[in-house]
XYZ file of C-alpha atoms in Angstrom:
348
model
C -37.198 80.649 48.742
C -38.106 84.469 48.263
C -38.262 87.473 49.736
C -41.300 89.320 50.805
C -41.794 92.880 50.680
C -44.614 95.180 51.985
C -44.683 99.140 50.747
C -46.878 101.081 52.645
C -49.668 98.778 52.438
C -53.401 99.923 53.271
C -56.468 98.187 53.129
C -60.390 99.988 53.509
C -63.719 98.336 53.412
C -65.906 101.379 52.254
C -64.567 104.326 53.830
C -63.152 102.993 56.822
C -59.421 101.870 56.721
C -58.481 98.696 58.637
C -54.588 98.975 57.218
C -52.773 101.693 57.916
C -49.895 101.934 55.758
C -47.461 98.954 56.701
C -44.296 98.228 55.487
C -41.443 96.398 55.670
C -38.979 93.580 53.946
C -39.007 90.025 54.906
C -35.868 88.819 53.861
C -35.246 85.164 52.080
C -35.918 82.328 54.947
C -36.877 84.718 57.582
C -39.735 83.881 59.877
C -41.600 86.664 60.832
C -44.441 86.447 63.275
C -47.437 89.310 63.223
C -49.088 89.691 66.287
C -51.507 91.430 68.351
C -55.096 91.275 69.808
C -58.099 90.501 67.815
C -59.865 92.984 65.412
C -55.974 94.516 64.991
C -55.906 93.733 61.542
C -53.302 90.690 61.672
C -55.058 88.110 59.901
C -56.243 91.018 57.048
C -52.701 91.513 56.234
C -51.728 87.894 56.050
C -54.492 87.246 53.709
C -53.771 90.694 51.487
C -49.993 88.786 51.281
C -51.953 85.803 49.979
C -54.407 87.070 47.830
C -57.566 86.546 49.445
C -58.085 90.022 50.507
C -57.348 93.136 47.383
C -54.522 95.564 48.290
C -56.942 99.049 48.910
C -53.005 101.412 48.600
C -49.425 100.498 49.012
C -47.430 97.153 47.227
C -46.527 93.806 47.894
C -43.732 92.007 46.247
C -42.697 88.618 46.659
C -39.219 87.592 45.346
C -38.986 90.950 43.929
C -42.501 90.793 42.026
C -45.020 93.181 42.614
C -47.689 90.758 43.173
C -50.911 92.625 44.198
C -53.208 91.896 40.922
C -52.005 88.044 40.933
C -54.375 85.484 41.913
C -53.138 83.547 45.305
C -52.406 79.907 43.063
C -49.655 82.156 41.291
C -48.056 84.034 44.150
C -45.974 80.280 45.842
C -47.231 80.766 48.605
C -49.109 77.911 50.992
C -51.293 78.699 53.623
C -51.970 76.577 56.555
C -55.621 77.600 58.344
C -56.900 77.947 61.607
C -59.319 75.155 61.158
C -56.941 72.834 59.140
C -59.407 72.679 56.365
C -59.336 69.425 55.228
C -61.708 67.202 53.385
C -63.255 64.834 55.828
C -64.056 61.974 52.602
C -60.419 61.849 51.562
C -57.683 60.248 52.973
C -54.156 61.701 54.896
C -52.562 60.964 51.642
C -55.242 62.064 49.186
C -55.578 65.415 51.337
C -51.840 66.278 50.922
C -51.395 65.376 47.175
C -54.864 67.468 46.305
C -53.128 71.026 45.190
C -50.367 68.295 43.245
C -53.458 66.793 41.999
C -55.366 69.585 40.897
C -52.102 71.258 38.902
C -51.974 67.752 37.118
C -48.721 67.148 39.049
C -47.618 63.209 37.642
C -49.201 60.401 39.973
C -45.673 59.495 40.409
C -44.346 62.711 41.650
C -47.058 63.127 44.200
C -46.831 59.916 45.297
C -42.864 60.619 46.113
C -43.909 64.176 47.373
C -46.350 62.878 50.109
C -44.453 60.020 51.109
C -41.435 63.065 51.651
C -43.887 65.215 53.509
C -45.190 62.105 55.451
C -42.129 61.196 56.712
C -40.742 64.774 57.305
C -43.996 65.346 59.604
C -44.142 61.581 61.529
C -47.599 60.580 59.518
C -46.541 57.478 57.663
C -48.523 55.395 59.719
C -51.740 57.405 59.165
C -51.945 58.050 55.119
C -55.228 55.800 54.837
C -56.987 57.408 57.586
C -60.027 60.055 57.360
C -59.308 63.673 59.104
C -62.096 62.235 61.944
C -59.623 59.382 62.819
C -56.612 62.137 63.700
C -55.929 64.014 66.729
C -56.044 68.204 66.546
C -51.981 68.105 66.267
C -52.137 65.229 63.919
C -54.599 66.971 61.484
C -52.219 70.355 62.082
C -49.573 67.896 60.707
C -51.475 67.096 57.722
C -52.433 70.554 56.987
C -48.576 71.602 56.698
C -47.830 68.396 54.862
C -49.925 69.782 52.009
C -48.419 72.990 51.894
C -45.176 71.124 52.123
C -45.756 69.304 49.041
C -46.269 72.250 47.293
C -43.004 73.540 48.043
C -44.141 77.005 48.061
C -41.467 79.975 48.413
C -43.402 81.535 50.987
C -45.230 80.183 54.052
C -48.609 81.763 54.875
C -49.584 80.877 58.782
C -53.072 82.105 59.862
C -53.331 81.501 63.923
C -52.732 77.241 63.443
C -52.339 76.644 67.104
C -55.179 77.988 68.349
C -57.350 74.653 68.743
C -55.012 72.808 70.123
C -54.278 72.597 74.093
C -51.702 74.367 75.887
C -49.438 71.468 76.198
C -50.106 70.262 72.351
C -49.496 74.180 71.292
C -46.026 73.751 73.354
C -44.900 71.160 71.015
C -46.198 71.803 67.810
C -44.666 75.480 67.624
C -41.454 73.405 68.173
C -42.077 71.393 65.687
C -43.309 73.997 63.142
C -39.950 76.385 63.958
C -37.989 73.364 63.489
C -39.556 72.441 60.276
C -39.297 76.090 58.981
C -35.383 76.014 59.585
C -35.170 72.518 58.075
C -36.616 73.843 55.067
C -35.531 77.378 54.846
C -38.817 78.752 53.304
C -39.746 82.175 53.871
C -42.692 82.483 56.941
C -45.365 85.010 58.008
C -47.078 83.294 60.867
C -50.273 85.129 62.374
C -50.733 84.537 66.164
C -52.627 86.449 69.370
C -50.546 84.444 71.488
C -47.433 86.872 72.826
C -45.581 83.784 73.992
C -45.707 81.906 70.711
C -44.486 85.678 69.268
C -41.409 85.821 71.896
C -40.327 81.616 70.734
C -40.471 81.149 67.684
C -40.058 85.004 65.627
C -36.837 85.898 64.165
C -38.878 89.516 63.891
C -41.912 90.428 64.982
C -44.774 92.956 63.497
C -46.755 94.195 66.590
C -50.278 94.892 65.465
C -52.544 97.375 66.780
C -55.748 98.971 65.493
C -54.177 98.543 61.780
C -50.901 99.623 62.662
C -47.650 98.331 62.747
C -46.682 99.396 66.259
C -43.015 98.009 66.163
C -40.980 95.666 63.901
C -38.161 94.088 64.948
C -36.416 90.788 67.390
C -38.256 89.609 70.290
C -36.330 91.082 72.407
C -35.506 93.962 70.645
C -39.760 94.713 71.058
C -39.284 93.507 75.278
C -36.155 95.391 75.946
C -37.206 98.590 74.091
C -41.031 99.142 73.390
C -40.952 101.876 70.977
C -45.016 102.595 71.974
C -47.223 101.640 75.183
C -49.386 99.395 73.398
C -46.221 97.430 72.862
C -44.670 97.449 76.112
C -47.506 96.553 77.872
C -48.646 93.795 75.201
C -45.293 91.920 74.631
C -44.570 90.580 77.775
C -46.391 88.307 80.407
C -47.677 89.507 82.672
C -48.184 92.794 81.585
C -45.602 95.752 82.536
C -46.388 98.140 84.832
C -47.743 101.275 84.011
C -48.230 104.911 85.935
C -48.240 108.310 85.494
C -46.022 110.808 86.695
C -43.587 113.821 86.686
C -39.566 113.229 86.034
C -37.508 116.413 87.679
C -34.174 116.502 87.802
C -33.545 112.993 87.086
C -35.947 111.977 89.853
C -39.960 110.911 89.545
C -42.380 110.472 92.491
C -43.883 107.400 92.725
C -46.658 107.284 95.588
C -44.921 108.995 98.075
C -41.373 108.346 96.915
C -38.816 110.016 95.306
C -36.695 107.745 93.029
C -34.061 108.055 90.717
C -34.662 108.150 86.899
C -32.574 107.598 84.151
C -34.144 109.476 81.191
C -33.834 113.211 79.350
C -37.369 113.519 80.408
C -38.942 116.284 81.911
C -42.293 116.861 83.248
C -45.245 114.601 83.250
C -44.982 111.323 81.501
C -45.858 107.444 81.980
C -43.660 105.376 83.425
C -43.026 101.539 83.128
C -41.387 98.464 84.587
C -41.911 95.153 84.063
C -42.890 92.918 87.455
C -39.898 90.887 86.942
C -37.573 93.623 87.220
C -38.683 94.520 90.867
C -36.250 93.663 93.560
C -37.891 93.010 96.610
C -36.102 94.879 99.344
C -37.422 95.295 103.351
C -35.937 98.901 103.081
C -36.873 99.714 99.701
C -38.595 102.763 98.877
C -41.780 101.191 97.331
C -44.301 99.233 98.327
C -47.336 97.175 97.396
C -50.638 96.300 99.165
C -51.605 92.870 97.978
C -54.636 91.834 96.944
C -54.240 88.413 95.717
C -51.069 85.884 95.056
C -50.558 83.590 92.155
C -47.955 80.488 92.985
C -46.422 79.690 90.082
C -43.696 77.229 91.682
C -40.792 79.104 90.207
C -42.077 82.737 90.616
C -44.826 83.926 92.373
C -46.928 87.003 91.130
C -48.565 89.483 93.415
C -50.988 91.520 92.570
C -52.135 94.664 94.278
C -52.079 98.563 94.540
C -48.766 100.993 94.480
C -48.305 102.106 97.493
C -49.816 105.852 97.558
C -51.732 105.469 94.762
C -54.605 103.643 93.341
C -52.357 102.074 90.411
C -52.994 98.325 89.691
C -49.539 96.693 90.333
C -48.151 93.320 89.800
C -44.801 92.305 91.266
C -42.844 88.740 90.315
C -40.748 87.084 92.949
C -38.256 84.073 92.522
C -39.914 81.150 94.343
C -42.780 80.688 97.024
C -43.829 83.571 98.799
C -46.640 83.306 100.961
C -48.114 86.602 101.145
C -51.874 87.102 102.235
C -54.092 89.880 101.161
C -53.900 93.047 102.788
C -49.918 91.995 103.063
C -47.447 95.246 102.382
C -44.569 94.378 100.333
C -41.908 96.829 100.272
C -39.407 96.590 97.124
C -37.123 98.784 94.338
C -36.172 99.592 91.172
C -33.183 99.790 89.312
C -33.415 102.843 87.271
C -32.123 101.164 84.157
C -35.218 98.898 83.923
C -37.872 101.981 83.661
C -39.214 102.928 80.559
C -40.678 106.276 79.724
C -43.787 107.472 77.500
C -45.038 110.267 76.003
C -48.238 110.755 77.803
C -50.253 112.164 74.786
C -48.725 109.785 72.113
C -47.581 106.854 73.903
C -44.447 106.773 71.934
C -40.867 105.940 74.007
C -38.619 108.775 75.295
């Protein structure tokens, strides 16, 4: 096991920089998921950790080892790929025992080691068959048996549910989180999927444009957004957003005056997440609605603040049957708005 530690870590192609000076420490068996859309620079930094990609500025240490001019076979790490990469000609068991096989690991050994792995990740009954003969989740099993095998300090994820189906991703980020704890070993796991961020991250490392927006629990990064960009991307669906002026503890919203708990003053944006609105007949808010989405559970409308021409999304326990055109009146409970600095889009 080891801990992982990044020191103000940049990374430029040319002239342009893609990193922009992250850092923080992973500590022994954490996992820590990175996050954010694509092009943020997620995947760069996962592969800088691994040694694929050079280190432009900045350090990375890995059990206390400043590791940035080591090549990735002596960092001990494993990485488990998008694509699985395996070789379609070799078998389940001769694609998990290849790294053993190419560091001259003892037949013996990696014979023990895959059967280990094999039965860890429910593939005993498919050693002799080719990659083609597998299912998606079945190959993603085979691709962590042969990191597993290796039994790496670090873990090196790079987006590995993203074939699979929604139901299949379900399950497998089970099974991966459950793995991870079985085995205690240290995990940076790169996904653009906020739900897979909010399950399985002890922290999180919100991405954007080469920036580490906010570090820290799931909930820590849903509760408090430190930054816009990570309020509205953490979270689904997507908080609320508008513009306006806190006086007095008060803001105008359309055309009502609510109350706001906040040292702000003057012009800022404002935020709430749809499943903190309380529908109420009398309330002072309201939504048109443009279109309803059943979920069983909940049901999301979707519409414009009343009094403006803000996009607006609402979440309801249940079935609600609303029809376009529909006003929905509801409130707020102060203690669920957040407030921005309009300029720099960092929390007040």
């Amino acid at each position: 096991m080891a801990t992982v530690e990044l020191n103000n870590v940049k990374k430029r192609f040319g002239l342009v920089e893609v990193i922009h000076g992250v850092s923080t420490k992973i500590v022994d068996g954490e996992f820590i998921v990175i996050v954010g859309p694509s092009g943020c620079g997620k995947s760069t930094l996962l592969r800088m950790v691994a040694g694929l990609e050079s280190v432009s500025e900045g350090e990375i240490g890995i059990d206390g080892k400043t590791v940035n001019d080591l090549e990735p076979m002596d960092r001990d790490i494993a990485m488990v790929f998008q694509n699985y990469a395996l070789y379609p000609h070799m078998s389940v068991r001769e694609n998990m025992g290849y790294g053993l096989k190419i560091a001259k690991t003892p037949k013996d050994e990696i014979l023990q080691k895959v059967d280990a792995a094999a039965k860890l990740l429910q593939l005993e009954d498919y050693l002799e068959r080719r990659p083609r003969d597998l299912s998606g989740g079945q190959r993603q099993r085979v691709a962590m048996g042969r990191a597993i095998v290796r039994e790496p300090s670090v873990f090196l994820f790079d987006e590995p549910l993203s074939n699979l189906d929604a139901k299949l991703r379900v399950q497998m980020r089970l099974e991966i989180r459950d793995l991870q704890a079985r085995l205690g070993i240290t995990t940076l796991y790169v996904t653009h999927d906020q739900v897979e961020a909010m399950t399985m991250a002890d922290r999180m490392i919100v991405m954007n444009a080469g920036r580490a927006e906010q570090i820290g629990t799931p909930l820590e990064v849903y509760e408090t957004p430190q930054t816009l960009f990570a309020a509205q991307f953490i979270g689904s669906p997507s908080m609320n957003v508008f513009e306006t002026t806190v006086a007095d503890k008060t803001l105008s919203v359309g055309e009502a005056i609510i109350p706001a708990n906040t040292k702000a003053q003057g012009p800022v944006t404002a935020g709430v997440r749809p499943e903190h609105i309380i529908a109420d007949e009398n309330g002072p808010l309201s939504i048109t609605v443009q279109m309803g989405e059943p979920l069983g559970a909940n049901t999301l409308l979707h519409g414009r603040l009343g009094g403006t021409s803000d996009a607006f999304t609402i979440s309801l326990p249940g079935v609600h049957h609303a029809v376009a055109g529909e006003v929905i009146r509801f409130s707020i409970n102060s203690k669920h708005l957040h407030f921005f600095d309009i300029k720099t889009g960092r929390r007040i």
